[in-house]
Amino acid sequence: MTTQPIVREFEADLTVVSAVEAASDVVTLTLAAEDGSALPPWTPGAHIDLVLGEDLVRQYSLCGSPADSGQWRIGVLRTPDSRGGSKAVHAELVEGARVRVRGPRNHFPLVASPRYLFLAGGIGITPMLPMIAEAEASGADWRLVYGGRSRSSMAFLDELAAYGDRVTLLPQDEAGMPDLDALLGAAAPDTLVYACGPTGLLDAVEQRCSASWPAGSLHLERFAARPADPSAEADTGFELVLQRSGLTLSVPPDQSVFEVCRAAGVSVVGSCLEGVCGTCETEVIDGEVDHRDSILNDEEKESNEFMMICVSRCRGDRLTLDL
Amino acid sequence: MRDRSTGYPRNAWYALAASAEIGATPFGTRALDTPAVLFRTRDGAVAALGDRDAHRPFPLSLGHVDGDTIVSGYSGFAYDRTGACVRVPSQQHVPYGAGVPAYPVREDGGLVWVWLGEPSLAARRPPVPVPWLTDPAWETFGGQWETAAGVGLLHDNFADITHVAVVDPVISPPVLAGVAPALEVELTETTVHFQREWPAAPMPEWQAKISGASPTAAYPQREEGAFLAPGLWADRWDVLVPAEDGGPQTFRFTHAVTPVDERRTRHLWRVSRNFAPGQSVSDVLRPIFESYYLKVREILETMQQVIDRDGYGEDVNVAADLAALQVRKILRRLVADEG
């Protein structure tokens, strides 16, 4: 008899209750259980997977109200995506359609703070909507700078209008690119920075914050993996000790920790398998981790307490995990 | 050494009392290291205020309820359900801005749930409904007490029931004494569900006796546990008795856990069943469950003493601890979110 535990995330087939064009190339989907039963709770910054087909899984931030347990709302941008994820959403997920979802999970949680600077680029506005609602309710001092290609491409402008001059809209064709030096050149006291948007924006934000802001000030979410470091040396193999399972395995250079665990029959959860979704986060007991993910910040990487086993590896010969 | 204590989030609904305990007499308690007083106003609603007179350090719970206000037994200051001071005996006007904190309250399942964290979040994080506690299809009894152990030890305990056969062989379904089948764990951002399908085995003798089912026949059994919120566990045990022998027998176990402080926890437990109805059966079951939960309390208190004396160790975890580790992970994050 096997005693190896099986772990997985909540999964359900939900119905598209409404599909509304929110801006050019952006559709907002409202999802609910067919029988109206309550969906799992979530907090601002959370995202879900849409399972669009075999090997076609995409992450979308929840952008409705966490108090509404009856339905979830997501915003989807149609992108020239080679694997067709967002195209499938736009073409197939019409009102009444069914879609498999997984999650929610949250690697972009809103940490309590007296002040916030929210920076959104394009569809990166979605996780910000529940965040600013919560910041506003708590009486925090906050500001949102929201950039996009043009006003017509920027979703949720109607909802944001209610916040008045806390929100700065920067349609690129009218206002140019956001002046990140002015926004982030000097650290503001007691302020957390939340950023979500295209990779270029996030890289630029990260660079400025690491230069002049206290560690831990910046929270960002990437939905695309950071490009591999070209200077990195070739991957090496190492010994993998799974303490709870009582197994010692070997990770060859061309396989991930996640793959080796799966192959050995150890139940591990994973979703994106490219270090962006955070599902496979695992506690490290011993060994120096070579972090390759796009989730943990420098401080968290330094602590060596957790790792994303889908992409991260070991710098030494031996890695011990709490699995 | 890594600090293994997770602490507890403040931004959560915690049960501070059973509904039946709250009336027009002030009920003083302590949760999250915060003194609170509960009382019922004339419309039947429960008010929850900080249990400390704004005038002098004297608990309001030692005063009395007067209509919709609570009156300090020392200064005579009266406070309404919003915590505002509305009357002081010694002068005409009320000192500007005088008051005590007021906390959001919801009553559900015969329990009084109070939000002691960031007030603006209470409406954004609705409490998890517990309809079975008041559903007539389920017969419920329970108890409550304080356990001198941190809430993390209670979470660890509810996340794995394989210790039941060791702690209390009488209450334990006999099948629990064997090797546990694979645990299936389902995660969401803030919840952990787990279940096991146990092989067919007899039910415990006491259960056969109250339900009239066969004490020797083997029935498949199913275990479920759910960490639904930092203050709420809802577990169940199904014995899949076929319809011709009386149908499935299900117990639901509800545990509301409320940190009093780092080392003490209020534990309100409820046992609900959908078979063998009647008060007389509950009277038979109560001492069986009470004695088991008291044994658990004693064990957890001993663990807290060991931690106090020798610190957190590098505990060895086994496969069955998977759910406990996921619960800790969620709690650590929720605590970190509070800044």
XYZ file of C-alpha atoms in Angstrom:
662
model
C 0.000 0.000 0.000
C 1.352 3.383 -0.928
C 1.516 6.050 1.739
C 3.008 8.719 -0.478
C 0.732 11.770 -0.241
C -0.797 13.390 -3.276
C -0.994 17.160 -3.373
C -2.783 19.276 -5.916
C -4.461 22.615 -6.238
C -8.190 23.244 -6.303
C -9.514 22.646 -9.814
C -12.976 23.210 -11.208
C -14.851 23.714 -14.435
C -16.436 27.143 -14.268
C -18.952 28.844 -16.502
C -18.278 32.138 -18.247
C -21.095 34.260 -16.861
C -20.130 37.273 -18.926
C -17.448 38.238 -21.435
C -17.187 41.978 -21.930
C -14.868 43.974 -24.169
C -13.094 46.226 -21.630
C -10.727 47.978 -24.051
C -9.351 47.234 -27.486
C -7.953 43.699 -27.312
C -8.938 43.285 -23.639
C -11.844 41.136 -22.528
C -13.115 40.831 -18.947
C -14.463 37.440 -18.046
C -16.687 36.732 -15.073
C -16.533 33.091 -13.982
C -18.807 31.194 -11.610
C -19.650 27.646 -10.639
C -22.623 26.341 -12.608
C -24.515 25.484 -9.418
C -23.655 28.855 -7.878
C -21.575 27.275 -5.108
C -18.957 29.389 -3.352
C -15.508 29.646 -4.902
C -12.375 29.478 -2.746
C -11.404 32.688 -0.954
C -8.539 34.842 -2.233
C -6.748 38.076 -1.415
C -5.607 40.951 -3.661
C -2.704 39.970 -5.920
C -3.954 36.390 -6.350
C -4.112 34.719 -9.732
C -5.654 31.600 -11.219
C -4.691 29.272 -14.039
C -6.949 28.871 -17.010
C -6.352 25.386 -18.344
C -7.034 25.960 -22.043
C -5.810 22.653 -23.311
C -3.146 20.056 -22.937
C 0.031 22.036 -22.236
C -1.772 25.341 -22.641
C -2.096 26.904 -19.192
C -2.178 30.660 -18.654
C -2.167 32.728 -15.467
C -4.578 35.596 -14.921
C -4.882 37.908 -11.921
C -8.208 38.042 -10.118
C -9.501 41.596 -10.467
C -12.955 41.545 -8.856
C -13.794 41.794 -5.168
C -12.457 39.217 -2.691
C -15.722 39.656 -0.772
C -17.636 38.136 -3.701
C -17.281 34.401 -3.193
C -19.807 33.642 -5.919
C -17.729 34.773 -8.885
C -14.242 35.568 -10.121
C -13.301 38.267 -12.608
C -10.211 38.296 -14.820
C -8.974 40.573 -17.597
C -7.338 39.041 -20.654
C -5.249 40.851 -23.245
C -5.077 39.418 -26.736
C -1.369 39.106 -27.416
C 0.496 37.833 -30.427
C 1.308 34.787 -28.333
C 2.999 32.000 -30.254
C 1.261 29.332 -28.181
C -2.122 30.935 -28.617
C -3.248 31.150 -24.977
C -4.912 34.536 -25.051
C -6.273 33.992 -28.564
C -7.998 30.855 -27.327
C -9.519 32.844 -24.467
C -10.832 35.552 -26.779
C -12.162 33.157 -29.387
C -13.613 30.384 -27.247
C -14.519 31.846 -23.887
C -17.783 33.487 -24.769
C -20.780 33.747 -22.476
C -21.961 30.293 -21.424
C -18.678 28.548 -22.267
C -17.012 26.258 -19.730
C -13.405 26.589 -18.673
C -11.176 24.643 -16.342
C -9.523 26.772 -13.640
C -6.897 25.995 -11.042
C -5.909 27.933 -7.937
C -6.123 30.601 -6.694
C -2.618 31.264 -5.488
C -0.834 34.467 -4.542
C 2.785 35.461 -4.899
C 2.003 39.151 -5.089
C 0.224 39.756 -1.781
C -0.601 43.250 -0.586
C 1.459 43.830 2.545
C -0.002 46.347 4.994
C 1.606 49.764 4.663
C 0.683 53.399 5.326
C 1.701 54.364 1.749
C 1.786 52.652 -1.617
C 2.984 53.466 -5.098
C 1.249 51.234 -7.645
C 2.782 51.047 -11.121
C 0.777 49.309 -13.818
C 1.628 48.825 -17.465
C -1.145 47.703 -19.795
C -2.944 44.557 -18.646
C -0.763 44.692 -15.498
C -3.580 46.850 -14.119
C -5.622 43.752 -13.231
C -4.019 42.752 -9.892
C -3.922 46.433 -8.920
C -7.711 46.868 -8.925
C -8.427 44.856 -5.755
C -5.214 46.210 -4.219
C -6.162 49.849 -4.576
C -9.698 49.139 -3.369
C -8.192 47.681 -0.217
C -5.595 50.441 0.182
C -8.324 53.049 -0.206
C -10.587 51.349 2.358
C -7.790 51.132 4.902
C -7.114 54.867 4.617
C -3.626 54.350 3.209
C -2.011 57.118 1.210
C -1.620 55.678 -2.284
C -0.979 56.598 -5.868
C -1.437 54.626 -9.069
C 0.518 55.360 -12.217
C -1.055 53.465 -15.103
C 0.550 53.454 -18.518
C -0.673 51.951 -21.786
C -0.254 52.309 -25.535
C -3.273 54.560 -25.919
C -6.366 55.458 -23.934
C -8.482 53.028 -25.969
C -6.183 50.142 -25.053
C -6.360 50.847 -21.319
C -9.005 48.823 -19.492
C -10.965 49.782 -16.364
C -10.630 53.579 -16.807
C -14.261 53.934 -15.725
C -13.620 52.147 -12.415
C -10.450 54.126 -11.795
C -12.210 57.463 -12.357
C -13.774 57.138 -8.900
C -10.358 57.568 -7.282
C -9.787 61.056 -8.723
C -6.275 62.415 -8.685
C -4.785 59.413 -6.878
C -4.656 57.874 -10.343
C -2.315 59.167 -13.042
C -3.077 57.869 -16.524
C -0.226 57.836 -19.011
C -1.374 56.809 -22.473
C 1.896 56.578 -24.354
C 0.589 58.292 -27.506
C -0.403 61.365 -25.476
C 1.977 61.437 -22.517
C 4.981 59.359 -23.533
C 6.632 56.809 -21.290
C 6.370 57.068 -17.493
C 9.246 59.028 -15.981
C 10.558 56.309 -13.687
C 13.472 58.450 -12.516
C 11.033 61.009 -11.171
C 8.796 58.328 -9.640
C 11.475 56.092 -8.174
C 14.657 58.156 -8.145
C 14.520 58.638 -4.389
C 12.938 56.268 -1.866
C 9.727 57.606 -0.336
C 9.371 56.940 3.397
C 7.196 54.021 4.579
C 6.143 53.269 1.016
C 5.751 49.953 -0.745
C 6.011 49.826 -4.517
C 3.802 47.375 -6.421
C 4.526 46.896 -10.106
C 2.966 44.705 -12.766
C 3.261 45.008 -16.508
C 5.534 44.255 -19.438
C 8.993 42.843 -18.757
C 10.730 46.041 -19.905
C 8.831 48.137 -17.376
C 9.436 45.648 -14.548
C 13.156 45.428 -15.284
C 13.421 49.223 -15.266
C 11.452 49.481 -12.015
C 13.517 46.756 -10.391
C 16.758 48.451 -11.382
C 15.756 51.791 -9.854
C 14.334 50.294 -6.669
C 17.394 48.172 -6.008
C 19.555 51.283 -6.416
C 17.804 53.578 -3.982
C 14.962 51.890 -2.083
C 15.204 49.847 1.136
C 15.218 46.071 0.627
C 11.705 44.643 0.554
C 10.071 47.857 -0.723
C 9.419 46.508 -4.197
C 6.820 43.859 -4.970
C 6.390 42.849 -8.563
C 4.726 40.144 -10.528
C 5.945 38.729 -13.798
C 3.830 36.600 -16.053
C 6.750 35.945 -18.364
C 9.899 34.206 -17.204
C 13.014 36.307 -16.802
C 15.429 35.490 -19.608
C 18.159 33.051 -18.595
C 21.399 34.664 -17.510
C 23.681 34.267 -20.541
C 26.777 34.356 -18.344
C 25.551 31.363 -16.304
C 27.651 28.231 -16.426
C 26.283 24.991 -17.792
C 23.900 23.129 -15.470
C 25.451 20.460 -13.285
C 23.966 17.405 -11.664
C 23.600 16.972 -7.894
C 22.267 14.650 -5.228
C 18.733 15.345 -4.012
C 17.641 14.256 -0.531
C 13.887 14.284 0.158
C 13.767 14.170 3.925
C 10.105 13.439 4.587
C 9.902 10.790 1.892
C 13.180 9.231 2.973
C 14.516 9.247 -0.602
C 17.883 10.118 -2.088
C 17.715 10.832 -5.810
C 20.082 12.047 -8.455
C 19.306 15.160 -10.502
C 21.111 14.987 -13.854
C 22.167 18.247 -15.583
C 19.309 18.078 -18.080
C 16.458 17.509 -15.601
C 14.770 19.730 -13.022
C 14.226 18.887 -9.349
C 10.501 18.897 -10.123
C 10.902 16.351 -12.928
C 13.088 14.080 -10.822
C 10.554 14.155 -7.950
C 7.686 13.334 -10.305
C 9.616 10.503 -11.905
C 10.295 9.043 -8.466
C 6.579 9.066 -7.675
C 6.797 11.922 -5.168
C 3.716 14.114 -5.395
C 4.716 17.707 -5.966
C 2.527 20.546 -7.222
C 3.587 22.640 -10.172
C 1.876 24.704 -12.782
C 3.867 27.018 -15.079
C 7.137 25.057 -14.773
C 9.093 28.167 -15.739
C 9.506 29.888 -12.387
C 6.746 32.490 -12.598
C 3.676 31.086 -10.848
C 5.140 29.967 -7.509
C 3.072 26.806 -7.180
C 6.055 24.510 -6.628
C 7.642 26.528 -3.806
C 9.396 24.083 -1.485
C 11.162 24.414 1.843
C 14.934 23.961 1.748
C 16.564 22.098 4.619
C 20.168 22.041 3.476
C 22.299 22.908 0.462
C 22.947 26.138 -1.406
C 20.199 26.962 -3.899
C 20.906 28.371 -7.340
C 17.726 30.449 -7.711
C 16.467 30.795 -11.288
C 12.858 31.871 -10.708
C 11.142 35.209 -11.281
C 9.250 35.273 -7.972
C 11.537 35.451 -4.959
C 13.206 38.777 -4.245
C 16.904 39.057 -3.405
C 16.249 38.924 0.323
C 14.184 35.750 -0.003
C 16.790 34.150 -2.255
C 19.506 35.060 0.209
C 17.599 33.401 3.087
C 17.906 30.022 1.303
C 14.666 28.914 3.006
C 12.508 28.260 -0.055
C 13.006 27.460 -3.715
C 10.983 26.949 -6.878
C 11.877 23.406 -7.804
C 10.714 23.721 -11.418
C 13.706 25.870 -12.432
C 16.055 26.429 -9.502
C 18.979 24.110 -8.891
C 21.819 23.491 -6.438
C 25.222 25.172 -6.445
C 26.858 22.311 -4.557
C 26.729 18.521 -4.741
C 23.775 17.960 -2.446
C 20.389 19.540 -1.821
C 18.036 18.497 0.991
C 14.350 19.449 0.736
C 11.354 19.123 3.021
C 9.477 16.787 0.695
C 17.988 27.513 14.230
C 14.915 28.499 12.213
C 12.024 29.899 14.210
C 9.274 27.304 13.812
C 6.556 29.398 15.424
C 4.214 30.865 12.841
C 2.429 33.296 15.131
C -1.138 34.103 14.089
C -2.759 36.579 11.724
C -4.923 39.314 13.236
C -6.883 39.796 10.033
C -9.253 36.862 10.456
C -12.608 36.019 12.017
C -12.177 34.297 15.353
C -14.886 32.798 17.564
C -14.776 34.629 20.880
C -17.759 32.919 22.483
C -20.780 30.724 21.940
C -23.926 32.716 21.135
C -25.641 31.281 24.224
C -23.020 32.876 26.468
C -23.834 36.406 25.384
C -26.767 38.285 26.866
C -27.326 41.465 28.801
C -24.523 40.600 31.206
C -21.109 41.789 29.965
C -18.886 38.920 28.847
C -15.201 39.712 29.257
C -12.649 37.720 27.301
C -9.255 37.993 25.692
C -8.188 37.191 22.152
C -5.077 38.056 20.120
C -3.650 39.562 23.292
C -6.483 42.080 23.256
C -9.133 42.472 25.981
C -12.675 42.368 24.585
C -16.130 42.636 26.101
C -19.235 41.253 24.410
C -22.857 42.073 25.201
C -26.230 41.980 23.490
C -28.076 45.180 22.694
C -31.889 45.410 22.765
C -32.259 44.417 19.102
C -30.501 41.132 19.865
C -27.257 42.033 18.074
C -23.918 41.357 19.764
C -21.583 44.297 20.339
C -17.829 43.736 20.807
C -15.766 46.500 22.389
C -12.308 46.909 23.856
C -12.581 45.767 27.477
C -11.003 48.779 29.098
C -12.682 51.932 30.290
C -11.310 54.971 28.445
C -11.123 56.843 31.758
C -9.159 54.468 33.990
C -7.631 51.000 33.418
C -10.719 49.105 34.544
C -12.453 46.354 32.505
C -15.871 47.320 31.150
C -16.872 43.684 31.626
C -16.949 44.377 35.371
C -19.653 47.008 34.757
C -23.221 46.522 33.502
C -25.325 46.783 30.370
C -27.890 49.592 30.337
C -30.149 49.433 27.279
C -27.836 49.645 24.272
C -24.852 50.859 26.288
C -22.294 49.343 28.592
C -21.456 51.301 31.719
C -18.128 51.227 33.536
C -18.332 49.899 37.078
C -15.813 52.524 38.216
C -16.139 55.764 36.260
C -19.761 55.319 35.211
C -18.780 56.243 31.614
C -21.323 54.720 29.200
C -20.380 53.467 25.714
C -22.637 52.591 22.806
C -22.153 49.678 20.388
C -19.807 51.772 18.222
C -17.534 52.261 21.223
C -18.328 55.978 21.465
C -18.619 57.336 24.989
C -22.159 58.719 25.205
C -22.488 59.670 28.872
C -20.238 60.581 31.778
C -21.777 61.087 35.234
C -19.623 63.988 36.386
C -20.305 66.534 33.633
C -22.872 67.591 31.046
C -20.935 67.045 27.868
C -19.021 63.983 26.824
C -15.241 64.449 26.454
C -14.566 65.021 22.771
C -13.491 61.836 20.969
C -13.700 59.666 24.091
C -14.370 56.039 23.288
C -13.124 52.476 23.140
C -12.446 50.295 20.082
C -15.454 48.552 18.534
C -14.956 45.352 16.564
C -17.008 43.907 13.683
C -19.151 40.953 14.825
C -20.982 38.166 12.951
C -23.028 35.432 14.557
C -23.102 32.140 12.690
C -23.516 28.530 13.713
C -24.226 29.503 17.312
C -20.818 31.134 17.592
C -19.867 34.796 17.910
C -17.180 35.655 15.358
C -15.204 38.849 15.925
C -12.712 40.636 13.653
C -9.938 42.166 15.770
C -7.631 43.077 12.855
C -7.607 45.950 10.346
C -11.260 47.092 10.510
C -11.580 47.947 6.801
C -10.786 44.360 5.838
C -13.636 42.767 7.819
C -16.218 43.394 5.111
C -13.750 42.274 2.423
C -13.061 38.890 4.026
C -16.454 37.382 4.776
C -16.410 34.646 7.418
C -16.689 31.052 6.225
C -20.278 29.865 6.678
C -20.837 26.861 8.979
C -24.468 25.988 8.107
C -24.344 22.414 9.434
C -24.027 23.724 13.002
C -27.615 25.015 12.881
C -29.076 22.701 10.213
C -31.759 20.447 11.777
C -30.480 17.526 9.663
C -27.400 17.540 11.872
C -27.465 16.951 15.627
C -24.705 18.920 17.323
C -23.115 18.999 20.756
C -19.818 20.443 21.902
C -17.702 22.121 24.482
C -15.050 24.749 24.890
C -12.080 25.631 26.997
C -8.723 27.282 26.973
C -5.667 25.245 26.040
C -2.325 26.471 27.388
C -0.635 26.014 24.021
C -0.021 28.285 21.041
C -2.556 28.039 18.218
C 0.115 26.621 15.889
C 0.192 23.434 17.970
C -3.584 23.100 17.600
C -3.331 23.577 13.827
C -0.648 20.896 13.604
C -2.887 18.581 15.606
C -5.990 19.023 13.432
C -3.956 18.692 10.241
C -3.225 15.045 10.933
C -5.434 12.573 12.766
C -3.160 9.550 12.564
C -2.257 10.153 16.236
C -5.832 9.413 17.355
C -5.252 5.653 17.471
C -2.228 6.242 19.724
C -3.823 8.842 21.982
C -7.250 7.257 22.441
C -7.698 3.688 21.144
C -11.288 3.628 22.435
C -12.621 6.547 20.397
C -10.470 5.731 17.399
C -11.971 3.959 14.420
C -10.024 0.651 14.445
C -8.798 1.240 10.899
C -6.724 4.241 12.082
C -4.313 1.900 13.826
C -3.076 0.513 10.503
C -0.796 2.048 7.909
C -2.497 5.171 6.580
C -3.529 5.187 2.923
C -2.209 8.008 0.748
C -3.233 11.428 1.918
C -4.768 13.591 -0.786
C -4.237 17.294 -0.188
C -5.988 20.076 -2.099
C -4.716 23.642 -1.841
C -6.082 27.075 -2.537
C -4.453 30.381 -1.661
C -5.681 30.347 1.929
C -7.203 26.912 2.543
C -6.014 23.317 2.808
C -8.346 20.326 2.355
C -7.218 16.775 2.848
C -8.817 13.389 2.573
C -8.066 9.702 2.784
C -10.046 6.738 1.610
C -9.644 4.078 4.303
C -10.199 0.413 3.544
C -13.307 -1.346 4.809
C -13.139 -1.989 8.547
C -15.510 -2.235 11.508
C -16.702 0.968 13.129
C -15.783 1.656 16.763
C -17.914 -0.274 19.237
C -19.521 2.843 20.704
C -20.654 3.953 17.235
C -22.165 0.543 16.440
C -24.002 0.696 19.750
C -25.593 4.114 19.173
C -26.443 3.532 15.516
C -27.589 -0.043 15.728
C -25.191 -1.033 12.951
C -23.130 -4.186 13.074
C -20.017 -3.916 15.273
C -18.232 -6.543 13.192
C -19.211 -5.748 9.588
C -16.514 -3.955 7.599
C -17.492 -0.678 5.942
C -15.323 1.631 3.810
C -14.493 4.859 5.626
C -13.516 8.288 4.493
C -11.619 10.983 6.347
C -11.727 14.658 5.456
C -10.125 17.672 7.047
C -10.225 21.310 6.094
C -8.317 24.336 7.282
C -10.854 26.905 6.119
C -9.523 30.002 7.862
C -6.954 30.814 10.570
C -9.714 30.378 13.170
C -11.665 27.465 11.690
C -11.237 23.774 10.954
C -14.068 21.606 9.610
C -13.359 17.885 9.490
C -15.538 14.882 8.823
C -15.557 11.104 9.076
C -17.858 9.032 6.883
C -18.641 5.390 7.468
C -20.145 4.200 4.214
C -22.813 1.874 5.563
C -24.964 0.595 2.663
C -28.573 1.789 2.467
C -29.988 -1.616 3.436
C -28.019 -1.478 6.707
C -29.165 2.056 7.540
C -27.141 4.250 5.173
C -23.937 6.287 5.548
C -23.046 7.653 8.967
C -21.228 10.961 8.999
C -19.625 12.935 11.789
C -18.584 16.547 11.255
C -16.048 17.983 13.654
C -15.856 21.776 13.841
C -12.991 23.403 15.658
C -12.932 27.151 16.203
C -9.488 28.101 17.464
C -8.831 31.561 18.821
C -5.380 32.641 19.983
C -5.645 34.198 23.429
C -1.967 35.082 23.239
C 1.220 33.427 21.925
C 0.882 30.519 24.344
C -2.823 30.093 24.946
C -5.716 29.215 22.665
C -9.489 29.161 23.108
C -10.842 25.981 21.567
C -14.563 25.729 20.814
C -15.381 22.272 19.457
C -18.572 20.908 17.994
C -19.446 17.353 16.991
C -22.331 17.026 14.516
C -23.862 13.799 13.179
C -26.522 12.940 10.620
C -27.571 9.626 12.208
C -28.777 8.292 15.562
C -30.597 11.516 16.512
C -31.684 12.411 19.995
C -30.459 13.984 23.178
C -29.947 10.631 24.901
C -27.458 9.580 22.202
C -25.668 12.921 22.528
C -25.427 12.287 26.255
C -23.652 9.000 25.522
C -21.319 10.554 22.948
C -20.377 13.712 24.805
C -18.134 12.131 27.472
C -16.400 9.995 24.819
C -15.450 13.019 22.730
C -14.826 15.276 25.696
C -12.377 12.822 27.180
C -10.536 12.550 23.849
C -10.315 16.314 23.342
C -9.140 16.736 26.941
C -6.355 14.218 26.297
C -5.369 16.220 23.226
C -5.390 19.395 25.302
C -3.091 17.834 27.873
C -0.678 16.672 25.174
C -0.588 20.050 23.436
C 0.002 21.788 26.756
C 2.919 19.450 27.392
C 4.325 20.273 23.950
C 4.083 23.991 24.736
C 5.989 23.381 27.976
C 8.720 21.539 26.087
C 9.000 24.421 23.613
C 9.073 26.988 26.407
C 11.843 25.065 28.127
C 13.935 23.817 25.224
C 12.846 25.867 22.213
C 11.629 24.759 18.807
C 13.536 21.770 17.504
C 14.155 20.566 13.987
C 11.107 18.288 14.056
C 11.225 15.333 11.719
C 8.247 15.425 9.410
C 6.673 12.400 7.793
C 4.418 11.954 4.790
C 1.298 12.432 6.916
C 2.447 15.959 7.825
C 1.954 17.343 4.357
C -1.271 19.152 5.242
C 0.232 20.596 8.429
C 3.162 22.007 6.488
C 0.847 23.619 3.928
C -1.199 25.191 6.730
C 1.961 26.614 8.277
C 2.967 28.029 4.918
C -0.360 29.840 4.549
C -0.222 31.178 8.089
C 3.336 32.431 7.681
C 2.289 34.357 4.602
C -0.842 35.822 6.165
C 1.204 36.988 9.147
C 3.842 38.502 6.829
C 1.126 40.386 4.882
C 0.217 42.268 8.025
C 3.573 44.049 7.778
